[in-house]
Amino acid sequence: MPSRRPALLFLPALALGLAVPLAPPAHAEEGPGEPPAARAVTADGKPARIADVLKQCEADGTSCRFVIDPKSGREFATAVRSLGNAVVNCTASDMNVDRTVTLRTSSTDNIGGEISGKITAEGTVSASGEVNTNLTNDLTNENKTPNLKDGPTSTNGTKTSVAVGGKVAGSLSAKLAFEAAFKATFSKSWTVDNTETTTYKSTVKSFDMLVFGASSSMRRVVGRLLTGSGAAILGIAVDSPSMVNSSTFVAQTYSAPESLCGRKRPTQNTQPDGDNNTRALPAARAPREVPARTALAPGARPKGSVVLHPTAPAGS
């Protein structure tokens, strides 16, 4: 991937909760808000308990399927949140910072993690709903046979171990039913979680503080879970890392609070290094690090912001 220099611009403050949204990329919409409330119904449309419908999927997995509503899905960017600690320079000299920042985005759903959480049966699911698992089975056969040397009867145990691709027709749970529908709808495998990183090189001026944040690129999929008996869970929403968009990182510079350094800072501004991708900066004294949420005062305004790009595209 070719190197891209960061863009210098001013953004809203990353407040204590860093909930002020960074302007999302042109290919992503603003956050869709809270997911809809899922509800369960019986075959004749009467209200039912979500847990009861999920149990039907576990008990009779071959008839449990997920139906996605493509029109209700959307790509979106989350609000900016903090990453790691703030880097504070409380000395009279400039400090060189070379920091790799990592953002991990995980999937969530509105039915208690039944789709986004870990389940017992894990495997690779095809668009048809067939689950491929790598199983090792120990089979022991006991046969009562005459054995003249040991006596009139004896037990001969046979233990056979196999490690082959086992195939199970149909989905085994709500999670695998969703995976099958996702692959059939988008022709891609569902990404449960995703990790993106970026490296930022900068010179932090005396009595400046550098704070990192990120806006995650996500995809919301909405649909319904159906069982063989006709019962269903409607309005299921699953938010997962985007397959097509990369998240956006941001580095913001603030004046360090007097409570951290004990004195006011000079007037120089922290600027990004001329090349944030190729030229190594000389060694510098270790900066002080503090949690960003406690270091930033309510309503603090950044002196400047640099938008960074991840080193690899989302979903790679």
mmCIF file of C-alpha atoms in Angstrom:
data_model
loop_
_atom_site.group_PDB
_atom_site.id
_atom_site.type_symbol
_atom_site.label_atom_id
_atom_site.label_comp_id
_atom_site.label_asym_id
_atom_site.label_seq_id
_atom_site.Cartn_x
_atom_site.Cartn_y
_atom_site.Cartn_z
ATOM 1 C CA MET A 1 0.000 0.000 0.000
ATOM 2 C CA PRO A 2 1.557 3.378 -0.903
ATOM 3 C CA SER A 3 2.497 5.730 1.906
ATOM 4 C CA ARG A 4 0.076 8.499 2.680
ATOM 5 C CA ARG A 5 1.004 11.671 4.540
ATOM 6 C CA PRO A 6 -1.379 12.785 7.281
ATOM 7 C CA ALA A 7 -3.652 15.744 6.704
ATOM 8 C CA LEU A 8 -3.483 18.616 9.169
ATOM 9 C CA LEU A 9 -6.834 20.075 10.150
ATOM 10 C CA PHE A 10 -8.813 21.216 13.163
ATOM 11 C CA LEU A 11 -11.515 18.994 14.637
ATOM 12 C CA PRO A 12 -13.876 19.181 17.618
ATOM 13 C CA ALA A 13 -12.317 18.432 20.978
ATOM 14 C CA LEU A 14 -11.896 14.850 22.090
ATOM 15 C CA ALA A 15 -13.680 15.389 25.387
ATOM 16 C CA LEU A 16 -13.475 13.120 28.423
ATOM 17 C CA GLY A 17 -15.591 10.446 26.789
ATOM 18 C CA LEU A 18 -14.300 11.330 23.319
ATOM 19 C CA ALA A 19 -17.884 11.196 22.134
ATOM 20 C CA VAL A 20 -17.666 14.178 19.793
ATOM 21 C CA PRO A 21 -17.864 12.612 16.327
ATOM 22 C CA LEU A 22 -15.041 12.960 13.862
ATOM 23 C CA ALA A 23 -16.357 13.836 10.433
ATOM 24 C CA PRO A 24 -16.974 10.366 8.875
ATOM 25 C CA PRO A 25 -15.430 9.425 5.524
ATOM 26 C CA ALA A 26 -17.478 10.167 2.435
ATOM 27 C CA HIS A 27 -18.224 6.455 1.951
ATOM 28 C CA ALA A 28 -19.716 6.033 5.455
ATOM 29 C CA GLU A 29 -22.817 7.524 7.054
ATOM 30 C CA GLU A 30 -23.158 8.849 10.555
ATOM 31 C CA GLY A 31 -23.879 6.307 13.261
ATOM 32 C CA PRO A 32 -27.295 4.637 12.951
ATOM 33 C CA GLY A 33 -28.074 5.105 16.622
ATOM 34 C CA GLU A 34 -29.252 2.414 18.983
ATOM 35 C CA PRO A 35 -30.208 -0.904 17.350
ATOM 36 C CA PRO A 36 -33.914 -1.779 17.124
ATOM 37 C CA ALA A 37 -35.470 -3.867 19.870
ATOM 38 C CA ALA A 38 -35.645 -7.493 18.789
ATOM 39 C CA ARG A 39 -38.888 -9.383 19.482
ATOM 40 C CA ALA A 40 -39.886 -13.015 19.264
ATOM 41 C CA VAL A 41 -43.160 -14.424 17.938
ATOM 42 C CA THR A 42 -44.705 -17.870 17.659
ATOM 43 C CA ALA A 43 -45.847 -19.459 14.401
ATOM 44 C CA ASP A 44 -49.285 -17.810 14.759
ATOM 45 C CA GLY A 45 -47.806 -14.379 15.504
ATOM 46 C CA LYS A 46 -48.232 -14.337 19.276
ATOM 47 C CA PRO A 47 -45.490 -12.831 21.473
ATOM 48 C CA ALA A 48 -42.840 -15.291 22.591
ATOM 49 C CA ARG A 49 -39.635 -15.288 24.592
ATOM 50 C CA ILE A 50 -36.415 -14.754 22.627
ATOM 51 C CA ALA A 51 -34.689 -17.393 24.748
ATOM 52 C CA ASP A 52 -37.301 -19.999 23.781
ATOM 53 C CA VAL A 53 -36.793 -19.394 20.049
ATOM 54 C CA LEU A 54 -33.020 -19.579 20.475
ATOM 55 C CA LYS A 55 -33.412 -22.923 22.244
ATOM 56 C CA GLN A 56 -35.302 -24.228 19.211
ATOM 57 C CA CYS A 57 -32.316 -23.316 17.033
ATOM 58 C CA GLU A 58 -29.998 -25.244 19.317
ATOM 59 C CA ALA A 59 -32.305 -28.253 19.547
ATOM 60 C CA ASP A 60 -33.098 -28.487 15.816
ATOM 61 C CA GLY A 61 -30.329 -26.635 14.050
ATOM 62 C CA THR A 62 -31.062 -27.981 10.581
ATOM 63 C CA SER A 63 -34.266 -25.929 10.390
ATOM 64 C CA CYS A 64 -32.923 -22.672 11.856
ATOM 65 C CA ARG A 65 -32.080 -20.001 9.289
ATOM 66 C CA PHE A 66 -31.394 -16.272 9.191
ATOM 67 C CA VAL A 67 -32.940 -13.957 6.592
ATOM 68 C CA ILE A 68 -31.150 -10.639 5.982
ATOM 69 C CA ASP A 69 -32.970 -7.496 4.894
ATOM 70 C CA PRO A 70 -30.357 -5.812 2.637
ATOM 71 C CA LYS A 71 -32.321 -2.543 2.528
ATOM 72 C CA SER A 72 -32.047 -2.079 6.291
ATOM 73 C CA GLY A 73 -28.273 -2.495 6.470
ATOM 74 C CA ARG A 74 -25.823 0.366 6.282
ATOM 75 C CA GLU A 75 -22.173 1.353 6.583
ATOM 76 C CA PHE A 76 -21.419 3.886 9.320
ATOM 77 C CA ALA A 77 -18.627 5.481 11.345
ATOM 78 C CA THR A 78 -18.720 5.494 15.126
ATOM 79 C CA ALA A 79 -17.979 8.457 17.355
ATOM 80 C CA VAL A 80 -14.306 9.056 18.121
ATOM 81 C CA ARG A 81 -12.988 7.240 21.190
ATOM 82 C CA SER A 82 -9.623 7.394 22.934
ATOM 83 C CA LEU A 83 -6.820 4.915 22.280
ATOM 84 C CA GLY A 84 -4.208 4.316 24.953
ATOM 85 C CA ASN A 85 -2.616 6.995 27.093
ATOM 86 C CA ALA A 86 -1.954 10.655 26.444
ATOM 87 C CA VAL A 87 1.704 11.527 25.797
ATOM 88 C CA VAL A 88 2.730 14.520 27.923
ATOM 89 C CA ASN A 89 5.949 16.517 27.606
ATOM 90 C CA CYS A 90 6.550 18.250 30.929
ATOM 91 C CA THR A 91 10.158 19.147 30.132
ATOM 92 C CA ALA A 92 11.735 22.289 28.667
ATOM 93 C CA SER A 93 12.903 20.353 25.568
ATOM 94 C CA ASP A 94 11.106 18.898 22.582
ATOM 95 C CA MET A 95 10.412 15.153 22.575
ATOM 96 C CA ASN A 96 10.296 12.825 19.588
ATOM 97 C CA VAL A 97 7.366 10.411 19.585
ATOM 98 C CA ASP A 98 7.160 7.292 17.435
ATOM 99 C CA ARG A 99 3.958 5.524 18.409
ATOM 100 C CA THR A 100 2.059 2.584 16.923
ATOM 101 C CA VAL A 101 -1.635 2.859 17.752
ATOM 102 C CA THR A 102 -3.952 -0.162 17.531
ATOM 103 C CA LEU A 103 -7.736 -0.208 17.204
ATOM 104 C CA ARG A 104 -9.651 -3.448 17.703
ATOM 105 C CA THR A 105 -13.295 -3.482 16.660
ATOM 106 C CA SER A 106 -15.627 -6.333 17.646
ATOM 107 C CA SER A 107 -19.136 -7.366 16.662
ATOM 108 C CA THR A 108 -22.223 -6.821 18.808
ATOM 109 C CA ASP A 109 -25.877 -7.824 18.481
ATOM 110 C CA ASN A 110 -29.169 -6.981 20.169
ATOM 111 C CA ILE A 111 -30.053 -10.515 21.340
ATOM 112 C CA GLY A 112 -27.587 -10.897 24.173
ATOM 113 C CA GLY A 113 -24.509 -11.827 22.172
ATOM 114 C CA GLU A 114 -25.997 -15.014 20.700
ATOM 115 C CA ILE A 115 -24.579 -14.077 17.281
ATOM 116 C CA SER A 116 -21.530 -11.984 18.150
ATOM 117 C CA GLY A 117 -20.459 -14.077 21.146
ATOM 118 C CA LYS A 118 -18.557 -17.357 21.281
ATOM 119 C CA ILE A 119 -20.557 -20.557 20.878
ATOM 120 C CA THR A 120 -19.773 -24.230 21.349
ATOM 121 C CA ALA A 121 -19.846 -25.270 17.706
ATOM 122 C CA GLU A 122 -17.314 -23.262 15.735
ATOM 123 C CA GLY A 123 -16.512 -23.835 12.097
ATOM 124 C CA THR A 124 -16.489 -22.436 8.581
ATOM 125 C CA VAL A 125 -19.967 -22.056 7.181
ATOM 126 C CA SER A 126 -20.832 -22.023 3.498
ATOM 127 C CA ALA A 127 -23.561 -20.016 1.826
ATOM 128 C CA SER A 128 -25.763 -23.124 1.724
ATOM 129 C CA GLY A 129 -25.620 -23.452 5.499
ATOM 130 C CA GLU A 130 -23.243 -26.422 5.540
ATOM 131 C CA VAL A 131 -20.782 -26.225 8.416
ATOM 132 C CA ASN A 132 -17.264 -27.599 7.989
ATOM 133 C CA THR A 133 -15.481 -28.473 11.213
ATOM 134 C CA ASN A 134 -12.201 -30.188 11.962
ATOM 135 C CA LEU A 135 -13.137 -32.944 14.380
ATOM 136 C CA THR A 136 -11.157 -35.664 16.141
ATOM 137 C CA ASN A 137 -13.315 -38.617 17.117
ATOM 138 C CA ASP A 138 -12.244 -41.440 19.384
ATOM 139 C CA LEU A 139 -14.252 -44.589 18.686
ATOM 140 C CA THR A 140 -13.918 -47.560 21.006
ATOM 141 C CA ASN A 141 -15.630 -50.854 20.102
ATOM 142 C CA GLU A 142 -15.940 -53.546 22.671
ATOM 143 C CA ASN A 143 -16.459 -57.090 21.333
ATOM 144 C CA LYS A 144 -17.050 -60.148 23.489
ATOM 145 C CA THR A 145 -15.233 -62.817 21.520
ATOM 146 C CA PRO A 146 -13.818 -66.236 22.337
ATOM 147 C CA ASN A 147 -10.126 -66.072 22.979
ATOM 148 C CA LEU A 148 -8.732 -69.486 23.862
ATOM 149 C CA LYS A 149 -5.565 -68.035 25.386
ATOM 150 C CA ASP A 150 -7.365 -65.631 27.752
ATOM 151 C CA GLY A 151 -10.450 -67.729 28.462
ATOM 152 C CA PRO A 152 -13.860 -68.382 26.945
ATOM 153 C CA THR A 153 -14.609 -64.626 26.480
ATOM 154 C CA SER A 154 -12.532 -61.429 26.431
ATOM 155 C CA THR A 155 -12.874 -57.747 25.578
ATOM 156 C CA ASN A 156 -10.861 -56.448 22.640
ATOM 157 C CA GLY A 157 -10.849 -52.622 22.564
ATOM 158 C CA THR A 158 -10.346 -50.815 19.261
ATOM 159 C CA LYS A 159 -9.604 -47.095 19.374
ATOM 160 C CA THR A 160 -9.676 -45.152 16.116
ATOM 161 C CA SER A 161 -8.768 -41.449 15.916
ATOM 162 C CA VAL A 162 -9.599 -39.361 12.852
ATOM 163 C CA ALA A 163 -8.871 -35.726 12.082
ATOM 164 C CA VAL A 164 -10.849 -34.920 8.975
ATOM 165 C CA GLY A 165 -13.207 -32.217 7.834
ATOM 166 C CA GLY A 166 -16.599 -33.055 9.277
ATOM 167 C CA LYS A 167 -19.689 -31.668 7.588
ATOM 168 C CA VAL A 168 -22.985 -30.884 9.231
ATOM 169 C CA ALA A 169 -25.961 -29.933 7.063
ATOM 170 C CA GLY A 170 -27.793 -26.852 8.245
ATOM 171 C CA SER A 171 -26.912 -24.294 10.897
ATOM 172 C CA LEU A 172 -26.194 -25.306 14.475
ATOM 173 C CA SER A 173 -27.083 -22.035 16.161
ATOM 174 C CA ALA A 174 -28.188 -18.452 15.646
ATOM 175 C CA LYS A 175 -24.566 -17.474 15.033
ATOM 176 C CA LEU A 176 -23.945 -19.994 12.269
ATOM 177 C CA ALA A 177 -27.338 -19.254 10.731
ATOM 178 C CA PHE A 178 -26.304 -15.601 10.536
ATOM 179 C CA GLU A 179 -22.903 -16.487 9.058
ATOM 180 C CA ALA A 180 -24.535 -18.518 6.297
ATOM 181 C CA ALA A 181 -26.960 -15.722 5.439
ATOM 182 C CA PHE A 182 -24.182 -13.123 5.489
ATOM 183 C CA LYS A 183 -22.046 -15.109 3.078
ATOM 184 C CA ALA A 184 -24.980 -15.776 0.761
ATOM 185 C CA THR A 185 -26.031 -12.097 0.737
ATOM 186 C CA PHE A 186 -22.651 -10.368 0.466
ATOM 187 C CA SER A 187 -20.530 -13.181 -1.042
ATOM 188 C CA LYS A 188 -18.008 -12.640 1.750
ATOM 189 C CA SER A 189 -17.316 -14.252 5.088
ATOM 190 C CA TRP A 190 -18.498 -12.414 8.178
ATOM 191 C CA THR A 191 -15.760 -10.686 10.210
ATOM 192 C CA VAL A 192 -16.337 -11.119 13.936
ATOM 193 C CA ASP A 193 -13.564 -8.701 14.921
ATOM 194 C CA ASN A 194 -10.917 -6.649 13.166
ATOM 195 C CA THR A 195 -7.614 -5.055 14.166
ATOM 196 C CA GLU A 196 -6.206 -1.944 12.486
ATOM 197 C CA THR A 197 -2.991 -0.082 13.294
ATOM 198 C CA THR A 198 -1.241 3.133 12.365
ATOM 199 C CA THR A 199 2.179 4.582 13.186
ATOM 200 C CA TYR A 200 2.584 8.273 14.012
ATOM 201 C CA LYS A 201 5.877 10.169 14.296
ATOM 202 C CA SER A 202 5.891 13.641 15.740
ATOM 203 C CA THR A 203 7.866 16.127 17.798
ATOM 204 C CA VAL A 204 5.934 17.021 20.943
ATOM 205 C CA LYS A 205 6.757 20.546 22.000
ATOM 206 C CA SER A 206 7.478 21.485 25.578
ATOM 207 C CA PHE A 207 4.354 21.371 27.794
ATOM 208 C CA ASP A 208 2.209 19.884 25.034
ATOM 209 C CA MET A 209 0.069 16.763 25.316
ATOM 210 C CA LEU A 210 -0.665 14.327 22.454
ATOM 211 C CA VAL A 211 -3.907 12.311 22.516
ATOM 212 C CA PHE A 212 -4.869 9.521 20.103
ATOM 213 C CA GLY A 213 -8.398 8.560 19.068
ATOM 214 C CA ALA A 214 -10.165 6.606 16.353
ATOM 215 C CA SER A 215 -13.507 6.377 14.584
ATOM 216 C CA SER A 216 -14.402 2.761 13.742
ATOM 217 C CA SER A 217 -15.856 1.877 10.334
ATOM 218 C CA MET A 218 -18.747 -0.500 10.900
ATOM 219 C CA ARG A 219 -21.543 -2.289 9.071
ATOM 220 C CA ARG A 220 -25.027 -2.903 10.524
ATOM 221 C CA VAL A 221 -26.973 -5.912 9.250
ATOM 222 C CA VAL A 222 -30.650 -6.326 10.142
ATOM 223 C CA GLY A 223 -32.747 -9.437 9.668
ATOM 224 C CA ARG A 224 -34.837 -12.154 11.290
ATOM 225 C CA LEU A 225 -34.178 -15.628 12.620
ATOM 226 C CA LEU A 226 -36.658 -18.358 11.600
ATOM 227 C CA THR A 227 -37.174 -21.854 12.995
ATOM 228 C CA GLY A 228 -38.733 -24.932 11.436
ATOM 229 C CA SER A 229 -41.782 -24.605 13.684
ATOM 230 C CA GLY A 230 -42.556 -21.130 12.325
ATOM 231 C CA ALA A 231 -41.398 -19.220 15.404
ATOM 232 C CA ALA A 232 -39.120 -16.264 14.713
ATOM 233 C CA ILE A 233 -37.072 -13.472 16.214
ATOM 234 C CA LEU A 234 -37.693 -10.210 14.350
ATOM 235 C CA GLY A 235 -35.591 -7.050 14.200
ATOM 236 C CA ILE A 236 -32.199 -8.629 14.936
ATOM 237 C CA ALA A 237 -29.349 -6.143 14.380
ATOM 238 C CA VAL A 238 -25.674 -7.098 14.188
ATOM 239 C CA ASP A 239 -22.962 -4.429 14.110
ATOM 240 C CA SER A 240 -19.602 -5.710 12.866
ATOM 241 C CA PRO A 241 -16.390 -4.303 11.350
ATOM 242 C CA SER A 242 -16.831 -2.971 7.827
ATOM 243 C CA MET A 243 -15.571 -5.172 4.997
ATOM 244 C CA VAL A 244 -15.006 -2.257 2.619
ATOM 245 C CA ASN A 245 -14.038 0.815 4.672
ATOM 246 C CA SER A 246 -11.033 1.521 6.887
ATOM 247 C CA SER A 247 -11.341 3.170 10.271
ATOM 248 C CA THR A 248 -10.006 6.685 10.811
ATOM 249 C CA PHE A 249 -7.335 7.540 13.391
ATOM 250 C CA VAL A 250 -6.700 11.023 14.761
ATOM 251 C CA ALA A 251 -3.865 12.551 16.782
ATOM 252 C CA GLN A 252 -4.762 15.733 18.660
ATOM 253 C CA THR A 253 -2.462 18.161 20.449
ATOM 254 C CA TYR A 254 -3.466 19.998 23.621
ATOM 255 C CA SER A 255 -1.706 22.310 26.036
ATOM 256 C CA ALA A 256 -0.802 20.157 29.014
ATOM 257 C CA PRO A 257 -2.892 21.081 32.089
ATOM 258 C CA GLU A 258 -0.943 22.860 34.816
ATOM 259 C CA SER A 259 -1.971 20.082 37.204
ATOM 260 C CA LEU A 260 0.174 17.647 35.199
ATOM 261 C CA CYS A 261 3.302 19.732 34.717
ATOM 262 C CA GLY A 262 3.071 22.329 37.468
ATOM 263 C CA ARG A 263 3.756 25.341 35.200
ATOM 264 C CA LYS A 264 2.529 27.039 32.075
ATOM 265 C CA ARG A 265 3.868 26.017 28.688
ATOM 266 C CA PRO A 266 5.763 28.058 26.060
ATOM 267 C CA THR A 267 3.964 29.187 22.921
ATOM 268 C CA GLN A 268 5.393 26.754 20.313
ATOM 269 C CA ASN A 269 2.991 24.410 18.579
ATOM 270 C CA THR A 270 3.436 20.676 18.098
ATOM 271 C CA GLN A 271 3.520 19.753 14.428
ATOM 272 C CA PRO A 272 3.724 16.377 12.706
ATOM 273 C CA ASP A 273 7.078 15.246 11.399
ATOM 274 C CA GLY A 274 7.594 15.925 7.674
ATOM 275 C CA ASP A 275 7.332 12.232 6.775
ATOM 276 C CA ASN A 276 5.364 9.969 9.080
ATOM 277 C CA ASN A 277 6.016 6.779 7.178
ATOM 278 C CA THR A 278 9.659 6.453 6.173
ATOM 279 C CA ARG A 279 12.209 8.565 8.061
ATOM 280 C CA ALA A 280 13.094 7.402 11.561
ATOM 281 C CA LEU A 281 13.288 10.093 14.225
ATOM 282 C CA PRO A 282 16.310 10.332 16.531
ATOM 283 C CA ALA A 283 16.072 8.842 19.988
ATOM 284 C CA ALA A 284 14.326 10.971 22.588
ATOM 285 C CA ARG A 285 13.709 10.969 26.295
ATOM 286 C CA ALA A 286 10.735 8.872 27.357
ATOM 287 C CA PRO A 287 7.638 11.075 27.637
ATOM 288 C CA ARG A 288 5.242 10.934 30.540
ATOM 289 C CA GLU A 289 2.041 8.974 29.878
ATOM 290 C CA VAL A 290 -1.295 9.471 31.621
ATOM 291 C CA PRO A 291 -4.841 8.185 30.901
ATOM 292 C CA ALA A 292 -6.424 10.527 28.368
ATOM 293 C CA ARG A 293 -9.795 10.484 30.125
ATOM 294 C CA THR A 294 -8.309 11.915 33.318
ATOM 295 C CA ALA A 295 -5.813 14.259 31.666
ATOM 296 C CA LEU A 296 -8.310 16.179 29.531
ATOM 297 C CA ALA A 297 -10.377 18.810 31.270
ATOM 298 C CA PRO A 298 -14.074 19.099 30.321
ATOM 299 C CA GLY A 299 -14.462 21.359 27.298
ATOM 300 C CA ALA A 300 -10.765 21.301 26.430
ATOM 301 C CA ARG A 301 -10.069 22.401 22.863
ATOM 302 C CA PRO A 302 -7.259 20.926 20.766
ATOM 303 C CA LYS A 303 -4.625 23.195 19.246
ATOM 304 C CA GLY A 304 -4.479 21.017 16.152
ATOM 305 C CA SER A 305 -5.441 17.606 14.797
ATOM 306 C CA VAL A 306 -3.871 15.212 12.323
ATOM 307 C CA VAL A 307 -6.031 12.585 10.591
ATOM 308 C CA LEU A 308 -4.121 9.362 10.049
ATOM 309 C CA HIS A 309 -4.834 6.333 7.894
ATOM 310 C CA PRO A 310 -4.475 2.707 9.002
ATOM 311 C CA THR A 311 -1.560 0.750 7.617
ATOM 312 C CA ALA A 312 -3.881 -1.930 6.166
ATOM 313 C CA PRO A 313 -7.460 -1.821 4.816
ATOM 314 C CA ALA A 314 -10.294 -3.043 7.000
ATOM 315 C CA GLY A 315 -10.997 -6.738 6.882
ATOM 316 C CA SER A 316 -7.560 -7.634 5.515
#
